[in-house]
Amino acid sequence: MADDANATMFGSSKLVPSSSTRHKFPRDAARTSASYPASTFECFSRLPEELRMMIWDAAMASREPRIVDLCQFRPKHLRENTTCSTFERTLFSYGTLSKPAIVDVSREARRAGQHHYCLEFGAKHSDSKGLSTIEGPPFVWVDWSRDIFLPTPPYYNENALLRDLCHKETRRIALSISMVATFSPTFVEYYPCLSEIIVYEGLFNPYGFHAQYFDPARSTHFELIPLSENLEDELAASVTDSETRRRYLGARQDIMYQNLKRKTMSQGSKREAIQVSFAHLRITEKHSSRTAFTIQAKGDSVT
């Protein structure tokens, strides 16, 4: 089965046994192959399994890190920017990104992909009165060593972050300015593998990032736009709002040189200092066929 799938991806093999051990090629084969390089490798399925697995691993080594978003879930019956009442601290939609391509290529490719990716973030939450619940199996493919985890404020607090990420080999987290400023000075101690923190502010959200819930019926795309070392010049060129520039420049001084420095120093000589960078966060939404969780509320089903 794996061989068939591999052949489908890399081209079907059409090797014809010859009566001679010496292969016969057309007279102009050398000229043809030089003029028209092959676009597929037809013999992939005939390679030794160890070599095929090395090729799969090499393909994954060059992949870009993905942003795994941990978003506030807003039930369909509530209007945008409406408080979710008793659900506001319990309902979260984990991840809007699609599966890595390698897990759908073939069984063999999927086995290779599982060396790097695993299914995480199953949901099981209840409201404060225990009347309604939301749950689902793990469905987000995650690479803890490369992916960037982006919890959204303001309701994704420090305790929720610890619940979902502290026991994992989390290496890269993107946090808002307000989240980093309010976290305890020693929060990084709970993330022994953490190597990078990306500090951002949601500048491009027309509704105001802190007031918006994300509709699970839409596909939400998050993009972190890095800011250069010369933060002041870049903000002057790209951000016209003086208050926004002031917040960023203040965050650079207050967070990078005070809060984060104090937090990383608490680790002593156990590991290297955590790398800190700044970025804009751009959020775009579009309608999607993505399946949402089902909420059972007092006998009614709301999706």
Tab-separated table of N, CA and C in Angstrom, residues 51-105:
chain	number	residue	atom	x	y	z
A	51	LEU	N	16.799	4.248	3.187
A	51	LEU	CA	17.104	5.424	2.385
A	51	LEU	C	15.855	6.269	2.159
A	52	ARG	N	14.718	5.624	1.957
A	52	ARG	CA	13.479	6.375	1.778
A	52	ARG	C	13.139	7.174	3.037
A	53	MET	N	13.329	6.566	4.211
A	53	MET	CA	13.046	7.279	5.450
A	53	MET	C	13.983	8.469	5.632
A	54	MET	N	15.239	8.322	5.209
A	54	MET	CA	16.183	9.436	5.280
A	54	MET	C	15.734	10.584	4.377
A	55	ILE	N	15.164	10.249	3.224
A	55	ILE	CA	14.670	11.277	2.307
A	55	ILE	C	13.477	12.005	2.918
A	56	TRP	N	12.567	11.250	3.527
A	56	TRP	CA	11.422	11.889	4.189
A	56	TRP	C	11.895	12.826	5.300
A	57	ASP	N	12.858	12.369	6.106
A	57	ASP	CA	13.364	13.199	7.203
A	57	ASP	C	14.035	14.464	6.673
A	58	ALA	N	14.782	14.325	5.565
A	58	ALA	CA	15.448	15.493	4.978
A	58	ALA	C	14.429	16.500	4.460
A	59	ALA	N	13.326	16.001	3.911
A	59	ALA	CA	12.277	16.897	3.417
A	59	ALA	C	11.653	17.687	4.556
A	60	MET	N	11.475	17.062	5.707
A	60	MET	CA	10.867	17.753	6.846
A	60	MET	C	11.834	18.713	7.520
A	61	ALA	N	13.138	18.447	7.398
A	61	ALA	CA	14.124	19.306	8.045
A	61	ALA	C	14.134	20.711	7.453
A	62	SER	N	13.711	20.848	6.201
A	62	SER	CA	13.735	22.146	5.529
A	62	SER	C	12.413	22.901	5.637
A	63	ARG	N	11.443	22.373	6.361
A	63	ARG	CA	10.129	23.006	6.423
A	63	ARG	C	10.155	24.237	7.329
A	64	GLU	N	9.265	25.167	7.038
A	64	GLU	CA	9.137	26.378	7.840
A	64	GLU	C	8.306	26.084	9.093
A	65	PRO	N	8.620	26.741	10.215
A	65	PRO	CA	7.784	26.560	11.416
A	65	PRO	C	6.388	27.106	11.184
A	66	ARG	N	5.398	26.459	11.764
A	66	ARG	CA	4.013	26.889	11.624
A	66	ARG	C	3.566	27.613	12.894
A	67	ILE	N	2.540	28.449	12.756
A	67	ILE	CA	1.943	29.122	13.909
A	67	ILE	C	0.737	28.308	14.357
A	68	VAL	N	0.806	27.766	15.564
A	68	VAL	CA	-0.295	26.998	16.141
A	68	VAL	C	-1.080	27.940	17.043
A	69	ASP	N	-2.260	28.349	16.592
A	69	ASP	CA	-3.036	29.335	17.333
A	69	ASP	C	-3.954	28.656	18.342
A	70	LEU	N	-4.031	29.223	19.524
A	70	LEU	CA	-4.908	28.756	20.592
A	70	LEU	C	-5.907	29.872	20.845
A	71	CYS	N	-7.079	29.767	20.232
A	71	CYS	CA	-8.001	30.907	20.131
A	71	CYS	C	-9.198	30.783	21.053
A	72	GLN	N	-9.744	31.953	21.403
A	72	GLN	CA	-10.999	31.993	22.133
A	72	GLN	C	-12.123	31.523	21.218
A	73	PHE	N	-12.961	30.635	21.718
A	73	PHE	CA	-14.086	30.098	20.947
A	73	PHE	C	-15.341	30.907	21.235
A	74	ARG	N	-16.015	31.349	20.187
A	74	ARG	CA	-17.261	32.101	20.349
A	74	ARG	C	-18.421	31.304	19.764
A	75	PRO	N	-19.388	30.869	20.570
A	75	PRO	CA	-20.541	30.135	20.041
A	75	PRO	C	-21.252	30.909	18.948
A	76	LYS	N	-21.825	30.189	18.013
A	76	LYS	CA	-22.410	30.785	16.811
A	76	LYS	C	-23.538	31.756	17.125
A	77	HIS	N	-24.299	31.484	18.194
A	77	HIS	CA	-25.471	32.315	18.459
A	77	HIS	C	-25.117	33.669	19.058
A	78	LEU	N	-23.853	33.881	19.439
A	78	LEU	CA	-23.451	35.162	20.000
A	78	LEU	C	-22.901	36.070	18.911
A	79	ARG	N	-23.212	37.358	19.009
A	79	ARG	CA	-22.700	38.320	18.044
A	79	ARG	C	-21.218	38.567	18.288
A	80	GLU	N	-20.529	39.106	17.277
A	80	GLU	CA	-19.126	39.448	17.434
A	80	GLU	C	-18.956	40.466	18.554
A	81	ASN	N	-17.845	40.310	19.280
A	81	ASN	CA	-17.501	41.212	20.372
A	81	ASN	C	-18.492	41.150	21.531
A	82	THR	N	-19.238	40.036	21.626
A	82	THR	CA	-20.167	39.834	22.731
A	82	THR	C	-19.525	38.921	23.767
A	83	THR	N	-19.636	39.280	25.047
A	83	THR	CA	-19.070	38.459	26.101
A	83	THR	C	-19.748	37.098	26.149
A	84	CYS	N	-18.943	36.060	26.344
A	84	CYS	CA	-19.482	34.700	26.359
A	84	CYS	C	-19.953	34.277	27.742
A	85	SER	N	-20.137	35.223	28.653
A	85	SER	CA	-20.683	34.944	29.975
A	85	SER	C	-19.883	33.849	30.668
A	86	THR	N	-20.561	32.769	31.109
A	86	THR	CA	-19.878	31.739	31.882
A	86	THR	C	-18.882	30.952	31.052
A	87	PHE	N	-18.941	31.067	29.725
A	87	PHE	CA	-18.018	30.312	28.889
A	87	PHE	C	-16.713	31.053	28.622
A	88	GLU	N	-16.627	32.322	29.017
A	88	GLU	CA	-15.550	33.145	28.504
A	88	GLU	C	-14.159	32.663	28.925
A	89	ARG	N	-14.049	31.889	29.971
A	89	ARG	CA	-12.738	31.398	30.373
A	89	ARG	C	-12.587	29.889	30.181
A	90	THR	N	-13.530	29.268	29.501
A	90	THR	CA	-13.452	27.811	29.384
A	90	THR	C	-13.447	27.294	27.959
A	91	LEU	N	-13.998	28.026	27.004
A	91	LEU	CA	-14.116	27.497	25.650
A	91	LEU	C	-12.991	28.005	24.761
A	92	PHE	N	-12.236	27.076	24.208
A	92	PHE	CA	-11.144	27.452	23.328
A	92	PHE	C	-11.148	26.558	22.100
A	93	SER	N	-10.817	27.139	20.978
A	93	SER	CA	-10.677	26.387	19.742
A	93	SER	C	-9.193	26.240	19.464
A	94	TYR	N	-8.706	25.015	19.453
A	94	TYR	CA	-7.276	24.788	19.333
A	94	TYR	C	-6.875	24.601	17.876
A	95	GLY	N	-6.215	25.595	17.328
A	95	GLY	CA	-5.596	25.424	16.032
A	95	GLY	C	-6.533	25.540	14.853
A	96	THR	N	-6.168	26.379	13.898
A	96	THR	CA	-6.922	26.502	12.657
A	96	THR	C	-6.086	26.094	11.459
A	97	LEU	N	-4.835	25.727	11.680
A	97	LEU	CA	-3.974	25.388	10.568
A	97	LEU	C	-4.260	23.973	10.075
A	98	SER	N	-3.919	23.721	8.812
A	98	SER	CA	-4.191	22.426	8.203
A	98	SER	C	-3.128	21.411	8.593
A	99	LYS	N	-3.375	20.158	8.240
A	99	LYS	CA	-2.432	19.092	8.546
A	99	LYS	C	-1.153	19.263	7.737
A	100	PRO	N	-0.003	18.809	8.277
A	100	PRO	CA	1.214	18.786	7.468
A	100	PRO	C	1.014	17.869	6.266
A	101	ALA	N	1.520	18.269	5.115
A	101	ALA	CA	1.294	17.502	3.886
A	101	ALA	C	1.823	16.078	3.992
A	102	ILE	N	2.899	15.898	4.741
A	102	ILE	CA	3.548	14.592	4.754
A	102	ILE	C	2.671	13.509	5.372
A	103	VAL	N	1.760	13.854	6.244
A	103	VAL	CA	0.937	12.830	6.894
A	103	VAL	C	-0.154	12.304	5.977
A	104	ASP	N	-0.341	12.931	4.817
A	104	ASP	CA	-1.361	12.482	3.872
A	104	ASP	C	-0.778	11.893	2.591
A	105	VAL	N	0.547	11.806	2.497
A	105	VAL	CA	1.170	11.306	1.268
A	105	VAL	C	1.017	9.801	1.150
